[in-house]
Amino acid sequence: MDTSERDATRPSEQEAHRLDQADPGHRHLFHVPPADGGRYPQAAYLAGNSLGLQPRATRAELLADLDAWGRLGVEGHLEADRPWLPYHELLTGPVARLVGARPAEAVVMNSLTVNLHLLMVGFYRPAGRRTRIVIEDGAFPSDSYAVRSQARLHGLDPDATVVRLRPRDGEDTLRTADVLGFLAAEGDTVALVLLGGVNYLTGELMDIPAITAAGRAAGAVVGWDLAHAAGNVPLALHDWDVDFAAWCSYKYLNSGPGALAGVFVHERHLGRADLIRLEGWWSTEAATRFEMTPVSRPPATAEAWQVSNPPIFAMGPVRTSLELFDSVGMPALRERSVRLTGYLERLLDEVTAGRPLRVVTPREPERRGCQLSVRIGGGSAGELTKRLRHEHGVIADAREPDVVRFAPVPLYSTYHDCWRVADALAVTVESQP
Ligand SMILES: Cc1ncc(COP(=O)(O)O)c(C=O)c1O
């Protein structure tokens, strides 16, 4: 293809601007980093699946909490405008609505992998033939390390205990039917199913209700890592009968690097005396916490999984962000997400046609969130994203050796960002050695 033919097939920038006028999103509520290269002042930020952007409201809210400490010292526990003792309760309603939980079923605490461990202490109880843990072969490594160490905690061989479900040969994503088939055939050996709701690499959204139902019917406990799902796709964890779930807040929940994470425990497990939890003073009911008794009295809520008193200054950004999700609403965000990702998909298809690059994320909107992953078919993903950033101001995310992930986030990404991705990719791959 010569350059003039290439230009003729390039998508129109005017079209992107028109779409942005018609479907503007909420970009004005966020800080968008400046571009590191290219001809636009702001970056086209497509890495919200890695680290979400900072809401403009976060700074003032955080400073207000900090000021309360300065003014009140220890009295802030009870006298701050947002008293610290019950601070975490401010997050419970919005986070529960976000993931489709009842308020008693959700709590914000710790970080994601720590929470997975705290949950697995009770929910992974290998016994008899039922010892295995099912994850996806393409699970985020932290989950793989976590379940392998849980197997060792029980004196089991991780290689024999952890089952890694793979896509079929020549395919990029896991078929739900294959997961269900495995559970039907071998479910009686499975103690725990722990899958990613949206796969971090391919962007595939699993059929959470179907897999949960099949795992539970097989007698296993079913938990979900929702790092790439929370704030990205609508969730109904209570209605889907999920046993437990955990997610982080630094990606789609825009709460800052290493932000506090969230946990869901289904109502049927709340208050269960037989379920092991690791405890600390925040595991006991709030009303009697300061009676300083030697034996805890855990509430029949997910708060019983808390161990320590929470870091208030880390809770502030999560609270601010959750309030934003609450006011915009996941249904509206999902609708914009489907439009925005569909647009990017069309542009990427135009760019990748006739080239070794291809989109590996499922094509059906109901099988994905906002992320599209492109396998670049040669060369280094890291080198490509460096060029996108420094030559075009496009911030995307590389997973070596050959996957580049683009996530148009419905809260703040624009159609013009998507257009810039496609345009930059076309120019970059054309000029690759
Ligand atoms: C799917 C998934 N699980 C787990 C983690 C690890 O999270 P953390 O370091 O917050 O425990 C990540 C991090 O990106 C992730 O994407």
Coordinates of C-alpha atoms and ligand atoms in Angstrom, one line a residue:
M1 CA 0.0 0.0 0.0
D2 CA 1.6 3.4 -1.0
T3 CA 1.2 6.4 1.3
S4 CA -1.6 8.1 -0.7
E5 CA -3.7 4.9 -0.6
R6 CA -2.9 4.6 3.1
D7 CA -4.1 8.2 3.7
A8 CA -7.3 7.6 1.8
T9 CA -8.1 4.7 4.2
R10 CA -7.2 6.6 7.3
P11 CA -10.2 7.2 9.5
S12 CA -11.4 10.8 9.7
E13 CA -10.3 13.0 12.6
Q14 CA -13.4 15.2 12.0
E15 CA -15.6 12.2 12.6
A16 CA -13.9 11.6 16.0
H17 CA -14.6 15.3 16.9
R18 CA -18.2 15.0 15.9
L19 CA -18.7 11.8 18.0
D20 CA -17.1 13.6 21.0
Q21 CA -19.6 16.4 20.7
A22 CA -22.5 14.1 20.6
D23 CA -21.2 11.8 23.4
P24 CA -18.9 13.8 25.6
G25 CA -18.3 11.7 28.8
H26 CA -16.8 13.2 31.9
R27 CA -13.3 14.1 31.0
H28 CA -13.5 17.5 32.6
L29 CA -13.6 15.8 36.0
F30 CA -10.1 14.3 35.6
H31 CA -6.5 15.4 35.3
V32 CA -5.2 14.2 31.9
P33 CA -1.4 14.0 31.7
P34 CA 0.4 16.2 29.1
A35 CA 1.6 14.5 26.0
D36 CA 5.2 13.4 25.8
G37 CA 5.4 13.8 22.1
G38 CA 3.2 14.3 19.0
R39 CA 1.1 17.3 18.1
Y40 CA -1.5 17.5 20.8
P41 CA -1.0 19.0 24.3
Q42 CA -2.7 16.2 26.2
A43 CA -1.8 12.5 26.2
A44 CA -4.3 10.1 24.6
Y45 CA -4.5 8.1 27.8
L46 CA -5.5 4.5 27.1
A47 CA -3.9 2.9 30.1
G48 CA -6.7 3.2 32.6
N49 CA -6.8 -0.6 32.8
S50 CA -3.4 -0.3 34.5
L51 CA -3.7 3.0 36.5
G52 CA -6.8 5.2 36.3
L53 CA -6.5 9.0 36.0
Q54 CA -6.8 11.3 39.0
P55 CA -10.3 12.8 39.6
R56 CA -10.0 16.5 40.0
A57 CA -12.0 16.3 43.3
T58 CA -9.6 13.9 44.9
R59 CA -7.0 16.5 46.0
A60 CA -9.3 18.8 48.0
E61 CA -11.1 15.9 49.6
L62 CA -7.8 14.3 50.7
L63 CA -6.5 17.7 52.0
A64 CA -9.7 18.1 54.0
D65 CA -9.1 14.8 55.8
L66 CA -5.5 15.7 56.3
D67 CA -6.5 19.1 57.8
A68 CA -8.8 17.3 60.2
W69 CA -5.8 15.5 61.6
G70 CA -3.9 18.8 61.9
R71 CA -6.8 20.5 63.7
L72 CA -8.0 17.7 65.9
G73 CA -5.3 15.1 66.5
V74 CA -6.7 12.0 68.1
E75 CA -10.1 13.6 68.5
G76 CA -10.6 13.3 64.8
H77 CA -11.6 9.7 65.3
L78 CA -15.0 11.0 66.5
E79 CA -15.0 14.7 65.7
A80 CA -13.7 15.1 62.2
D81 CA -16.3 16.1 59.7
R82 CA -15.9 12.6 58.4
P83 CA -15.0 10.8 61.7
W84 CA -12.3 8.2 61.2
L85 CA -13.8 5.4 63.3
P86 CA -16.7 4.8 61.0
Y87 CA -15.0 6.3 57.9
H88 CA -15.0 3.0 56.0
E89 CA -18.8 2.9 56.2
L90 CA -19.0 5.9 53.9
L91 CA -17.6 3.6 51.2
T92 CA -19.8 0.7 51.8
G93 CA -23.0 1.9 50.0
P94 CA -21.3 3.1 46.8
V95 CA -19.0 0.1 46.5
A96 CA -21.9 -2.3 47.1
R97 CA -23.9 -0.6 44.4
L98 CA -21.0 -0.8 42.0
V99 CA -20.6 -4.6 42.3
G100 CA -24.2 -5.5 42.8
A101 CA -23.8 -6.4 46.5
R102 CA -26.0 -5.9 49.5
P103 CA -24.3 -3.4 51.9
A104 CA -23.5 -6.1 54.4
E105 CA -21.6 -8.0 51.7
A106 CA -19.0 -5.4 50.8
V107 CA -16.1 -3.7 52.4
V108 CA -13.1 -1.7 51.3
M109 CA -9.8 -2.7 52.8
N110 CA -6.1 -3.7 52.2
S111 CA -4.9 -4.5 48.7
L112 CA -6.1 -7.1 46.2
T113 CA -3.8 -10.0 46.7
V114 CA -3.7 -9.6 50.5
N115 CA -7.5 -9.8 50.4
L116 CA -7.5 -12.9 48.2
H117 CA -5.3 -14.5 50.8
L118 CA -7.5 -13.4 53.7
L119 CA -10.5 -14.8 51.8
M120 CA -8.9 -18.1 50.8
V121 CA -7.9 -18.8 54.4
G122 CA -11.6 -19.6 54.9
F123 CA -12.8 -20.4 51.4
Y124 CA -10.1 -22.8 50.3
R125 CA -10.4 -25.8 52.6
P126 CA -9.1 -28.8 50.7
A127 CA -10.5 -32.1 52.0
G128 CA -10.4 -35.7 50.7
R129 CA -10.4 -35.8 46.9
R130 CA -11.5 -32.2 46.7
T131 CA -8.2 -30.3 46.8
R132 CA -7.8 -28.6 43.4
I133 CA -7.8 -24.9 42.6
V134 CA -8.9 -23.9 39.1
I135 CA -7.5 -20.7 37.6
E136 CA -7.0 -19.6 34.0
D137 CA -3.6 -20.3 32.4
G138 CA -3.5 -16.6 31.5
A139 CA -4.2 -15.5 35.1
F140 CA -2.4 -12.5 36.4
P141 CA 0.8 -13.9 38.0
S142 CA -0.1 -12.6 41.4
D143 CA -3.1 -14.9 41.5
S144 CA -1.1 -17.8 40.4
Y145 CA 1.5 -17.2 43.1
A146 CA -1.3 -16.7 45.6
V147 CA -3.1 -20.0 44.9
R148 CA 0.2 -21.9 44.7
S149 CA 1.2 -20.6 48.1
Q150 CA -2.2 -21.5 49.5
A151 CA -1.7 -25.0 48.3
R152 CA 1.6 -25.1 50.1
L153 CA 0.0 -23.7 53.2
H154 CA -2.1 -26.9 53.3
G155 CA 0.9 -29.1 52.6
L156 CA -0.1 -29.8 49.0
D157 CA 2.0 -29.8 45.9
P158 CA 1.1 -26.7 43.9
D159 CA 1.8 -28.3 40.6
A160 CA -0.7 -31.1 41.3
T161 CA -3.2 -28.8 43.0
V162 CA -3.5 -25.8 40.7
V163 CA -5.3 -26.5 37.4
R164 CA -4.7 -23.9 34.7
L165 CA -7.4 -23.8 32.1
R166 CA -6.1 -22.9 28.6
P167 CA -7.7 -21.6 25.5
R168 CA -8.0 -24.2 22.7
D169 CA -5.0 -24.5 20.4
G170 CA -4.9 -21.6 18.0
E171 CA -7.4 -19.6 20.1
D172 CA -6.6 -16.6 22.3
T173 CA -9.5 -16.7 24.8
L174 CA -11.1 -19.2 27.1
R175 CA -14.4 -20.7 26.0
T176 CA -17.1 -20.7 28.7
A177 CA -18.2 -24.0 27.4
D178 CA -14.8 -25.5 28.1
V179 CA -14.8 -24.1 31.7
L180 CA -18.2 -25.6 32.2
G181 CA -17.1 -28.9 30.6
F182 CA -14.1 -29.2 32.9
L183 CA -16.3 -28.5 36.0
A184 CA -18.9 -31.1 34.9
A185 CA -16.2 -33.7 34.3
E186 CA -13.8 -33.1 37.1
G187 CA -15.6 -30.7 39.5
D188 CA -15.7 -33.3 42.3
T189 CA -11.9 -32.8 42.7
V190 CA -12.2 -29.0 42.8
A191 CA -12.2 -27.1 46.1
L192 CA -12.0 -23.6 44.7
V193 CA -12.5 -21.9 41.3
L194 CA -10.7 -18.5 41.2
L195 CA -10.9 -16.8 37.9
G196 CA -10.4 -13.3 36.6
G197 CA -13.8 -11.7 35.8
V198 CA -12.1 -9.8 32.9
N199 CA -8.8 -11.3 31.9
Y200 CA -6.0 -8.8 32.3
L201 CA -4.2 -9.7 29.0
T202 CA -6.9 -10.4 26.5
G203 CA -9.7 -8.3 28.0
E204 CA -12.1 -11.3 27.8
L205 CA -15.1 -10.9 30.1
M206 CA -16.0 -14.3 31.5
D207 CA -19.5 -15.5 31.9
I208 CA -19.5 -15.0 35.7
P209 CA -23.0 -16.2 36.4
A210 CA -22.7 -19.4 34.3
I211 CA -19.3 -20.4 35.7
T212 CA -20.3 -19.5 39.2
A213 CA -23.4 -21.7 38.9
A214 CA -21.5 -24.6 37.4
G215 CA -18.7 -24.4 40.0
R216 CA -21.2 -24.3 42.9
A217 CA -23.3 -27.1 41.4
A218 CA -20.0 -29.2 41.3
G219 CA -19.6 -28.5 45.0
A220 CA -16.7 -26.0 44.7
V221 CA -16.4 -22.6 46.2
V222 CA -16.3 -19.9 43.4
G223 CA -14.4 -16.7 43.9
W224 CA -13.5 -14.0 41.4
D225 CA -10.6 -11.6 40.9
L226 CA -12.4 -8.5 39.6
A227 CA -9.4 -6.2 39.2
H228 CA -10.3 -5.6 35.5
A229 CA -14.0 -5.8 36.0
A230 CA -14.9 -3.5 38.8
G231 CA -15.9 -0.1 37.4
N232 CA -15.5 -1.6 33.9
V233 CA -18.5 -3.8 33.5
P234 CA -21.8 -4.1 35.3
L235 CA -21.7 -6.7 38.1
A236 CA -24.5 -8.4 40.1
L237 CA -22.4 -10.4 42.5
H238 CA -25.2 -11.1 45.0
D239 CA -27.7 -12.2 42.4
W240 CA -25.1 -14.3 40.6
D241 CA -24.5 -16.2 43.8
V242 CA -20.8 -15.6 43.8
D243 CA -19.2 -16.9 47.0
F244 CA -16.5 -14.2 47.3
A245 CA -14.7 -11.6 45.1
A246 CA -11.9 -9.1 45.5
W247 CA -10.8 -6.2 43.3
C248 CA -8.4 -3.3 43.3
S249 CA -9.3 0.4 43.0
Y250 CA -6.3 1.8 41.1
K251 CA -7.5 0.8 37.6
Y252 CA -11.0 1.6 36.6
L253 CA -11.8 3.0 40.0
N254 CA -9.3 5.8 39.7
S255 CA -8.3 5.8 43.3
G256 CA -4.5 6.1 42.9
P257 CA -1.5 3.8 42.8
G258 CA -1.8 1.0 45.2
A259 CA -5.2 2.2 46.3
L260 CA -7.3 0.3 48.9
A261 CA -9.1 -2.7 47.5
G262 CA -12.6 -4.1 47.8
V263 CA -14.1 -7.4 49.0
F264 CA -17.4 -9.1 48.5
V265 CA -18.6 -12.1 50.6
H266 CA -22.0 -13.5 49.8
E267 CA -24.7 -13.1 52.4
R268 CA -25.0 -16.9 52.9
H269 CA -21.4 -16.9 54.4
L270 CA -21.9 -13.9 56.7
G271 CA -21.9 -14.8 60.4
R272 CA -20.9 -18.4 59.7
A273 CA -19.1 -19.6 62.8
D274 CA -17.4 -22.5 61.0
L275 CA -15.7 -20.2 58.4
I276 CA -12.1 -19.4 59.3
R277 CA -11.1 -15.7 59.2
L278 CA -7.9 -14.2 60.3
E279 CA -8.9 -11.6 62.9
G280 CA -7.7 -8.4 64.4
W281 CA -9.5 -5.7 66.4
W282 CA -11.3 -4.4 63.3
S283 CA -12.9 -7.9 62.9
T284 CA -15.0 -7.4 66.0
E285 CA -18.3 -5.5 66.0
A286 CA -17.8 -1.7 66.2
A287 CA -20.2 -1.1 69.1
T288 CA -18.1 -3.1 71.6
R289 CA -14.7 -2.6 70.0
F290 CA -13.4 -0.4 72.8
E291 CA -14.5 -2.7 75.6
M292 CA -11.1 -4.3 74.9
T293 CA -12.3 -7.9 75.5
P294 CA -10.0 -10.8 74.7
V295 CA -12.4 -12.6 72.4
S296 CA -13.9 -11.0 69.3
R297 CA -17.5 -10.7 68.5
P298 CA -17.5 -10.5 64.7
P299 CA -20.5 -8.8 63.0
A300 CA -22.4 -10.8 60.4
T301 CA -21.1 -8.6 57.6
A302 CA -18.1 -8.5 55.3
E303 CA -16.5 -6.1 57.9
A304 CA -15.7 -9.2 59.9
W305 CA -12.9 -9.8 57.3
Q306 CA -11.2 -6.5 58.3
V307 CA -8.2 -7.0 60.5
S308 CA -6.6 -3.6 61.2
N309 CA -7.9 0.0 61.5
P310 CA -8.0 1.4 58.0
P311 CA -5.7 4.1 56.5
I312 CA -8.0 7.1 56.3
F313 CA -5.9 9.1 53.8
A314 CA -6.0 6.1 51.5
M315 CA -9.7 5.7 51.9
G316 CA -10.4 9.3 50.8
P317 CA -9.5 8.8 47.2
V318 CA -11.6 5.6 47.0
R319 CA -14.5 7.4 48.6
T320 CA -14.2 10.3 46.1
S321 CA -14.1 8.0 43.1
L322 CA -16.9 5.8 44.3
E323 CA -19.1 8.9 44.7
L324 CA -18.4 9.7 41.1
F325 CA -19.4 6.2 39.9
D326 CA -22.5 6.5 42.0
S327 CA -23.5 9.8 40.5
V328 CA -22.9 8.8 36.9
G329 CA -24.1 5.2 37.3
M330 CA -22.6 2.0 35.8
P331 CA -25.5 1.5 33.3
A332 CA -24.7 4.9 31.6
L333 CA -21.0 4.2 31.7
R334 CA -21.4 0.8 30.2
E335 CA -23.4 2.2 27.3
R336 CA -20.8 4.7 26.5
S337 CA -18.1 2.1 27.0
V338 CA -19.7 -0.2 24.4
R339 CA -19.9 2.8 21.9
L340 CA -16.3 3.9 22.5
T341 CA -14.8 0.5 22.4
G342 CA -16.8 -0.4 19.3
Y343 CA -15.4 2.7 17.6
L344 CA -11.8 1.9 18.6
E345 CA -12.4 -1.7 17.3
R346 CA -13.5 -0.4 13.9
L347 CA -10.5 1.8 13.6
L348 CA -8.1 -0.9 14.8
D349 CA -9.6 -3.3 12.2
E350 CA -8.8 -0.7 9.5
V351 CA -5.3 -0.3 10.7
T352 CA -4.5 -4.0 11.2
A353 CA -6.1 -5.2 7.9
G354 CA -3.3 -6.7 5.8
R355 CA -0.8 -6.5 8.6
P356 CA 0.4 -9.1 11.1
L357 CA -1.3 -7.3 14.0
R358 CA -4.7 -8.5 15.2
V359 CA -7.2 -7.7 18.0
V360 CA -7.4 -10.8 20.3
T361 CA -10.2 -9.5 22.6
P362 CA -13.6 -11.1 21.9
R363 CA -15.6 -9.3 19.2
E364 CA -18.9 -9.5 21.0
P365 CA -19.4 -6.5 23.4
E366 CA -21.0 -8.8 26.0
R367 CA -17.7 -10.8 26.2
R368 CA -15.5 -7.8 26.9
G369 CA -15.2 -4.6 28.9
C370 CA -13.6 -1.5 27.4
Q371 CA -10.1 -3.0 26.8
L372 CA -8.9 -4.1 23.4
S373 CA -5.7 -6.1 23.2
V374 CA -3.7 -6.2 20.1
R375 CA -1.1 -9.0 19.4
I376 CA 1.5 -7.3 17.3
G377 CA 2.9 -10.3 15.5
G378 CA 6.6 -9.6 15.8
G379 CA 8.7 -6.9 17.3
S380 CA 8.5 -5.9 20.9
A381 CA 5.3 -4.6 22.5
G382 CA 7.4 -2.5 24.9
E383 CA 9.3 -0.8 22.0
L384 CA 6.0 -0.1 20.2
T385 CA 4.4 1.5 23.2
K386 CA 7.5 3.6 23.8
R387 CA 7.2 5.0 20.2
L388 CA 3.5 5.6 20.6
R389 CA 4.2 7.6 23.7
H390 CA 7.2 9.6 22.6
E391 CA 6.3 10.2 19.0
H392 CA 2.5 10.5 19.3
G393 CA 1.6 11.2 23.0
V394 CA -0.4 8.0 23.1
I395 CA -0.1 6.2 26.4
A396 CA -0.9 2.5 26.1
D397 CA 0.3 -0.5 28.0
A398 CA 2.6 -3.3 26.8
R399 CA 2.7 -6.9 28.0
E400 CA 5.8 -8.5 26.6
P401 CA 6.4 -10.1 24.3
D402 CA 3.7 -9.1 21.9
V403 CA 0.5 -7.7 23.4
V404 CA -0.4 -4.0 23.5
R405 CA -3.5 -3.1 25.5
F406 CA -5.7 -0.1 24.8
A407 CA -8.5 0.8 27.2
P408 CA -10.8 3.7 26.3
V409 CA -12.3 4.4 29.7
P410 CA -15.9 5.7 29.4
L411 CA -15.5 8.2 32.2
Y412 CA -12.7 10.2 30.6
S413 CA -11.6 8.8 27.3
T414 CA -12.7 10.4 24.0
Y415 CA -13.3 9.3 20.5
H416 CA -10.5 11.5 19.5
D417 CA -8.2 9.6 21.9
C418 CA -9.3 6.4 20.0
W419 CA -8.6 8.1 16.7
R420 CA -5.1 9.1 17.9
V421 CA -4.4 5.5 18.8
A422 CA -5.3 4.2 15.4
D423 CA -3.5 7.0 13.6
A424 CA -0.4 6.6 15.7
L425 CA -0.4 2.9 15.3
A426 CA -0.8 3.1 11.5
V427 CA 2.1 5.5 11.3
T428 CA 4.3 3.5 13.7
V429 CA 3.8 0.1 12.2
E430 CA 4.3 1.5 8.7
S431 CA 7.7 3.0 9.6
Q432 CA 8.8 0.0 11.6
P433 CA 12.1 -1.5 10.3
Ligands
LIG1 C1 -6.0 -9.4 37.6 C2 -5.1 -8.9 38.7 N1 -5.0 -9.6 39.8 C3 -4.1 -9.2 40.8 C4 -3.3 -8.1 40.6 C5 -2.3 -7.7 41.7 O1 -2.8 -6.7 42.5 P1 -2.2 -6.2 43.9 O2 -0.8 -5.8 43.6 O3 -3.0 -4.9 44.1 O4 -2.4 -7.2 44.9 C6 -3.4 -7.3 39.4 C7 -2.6 -6.1 39.2 O5 -2.6 -5.5 38.2 C8 -4.3 -7.8 38.4 O6 -4.4 -7.1 37.3

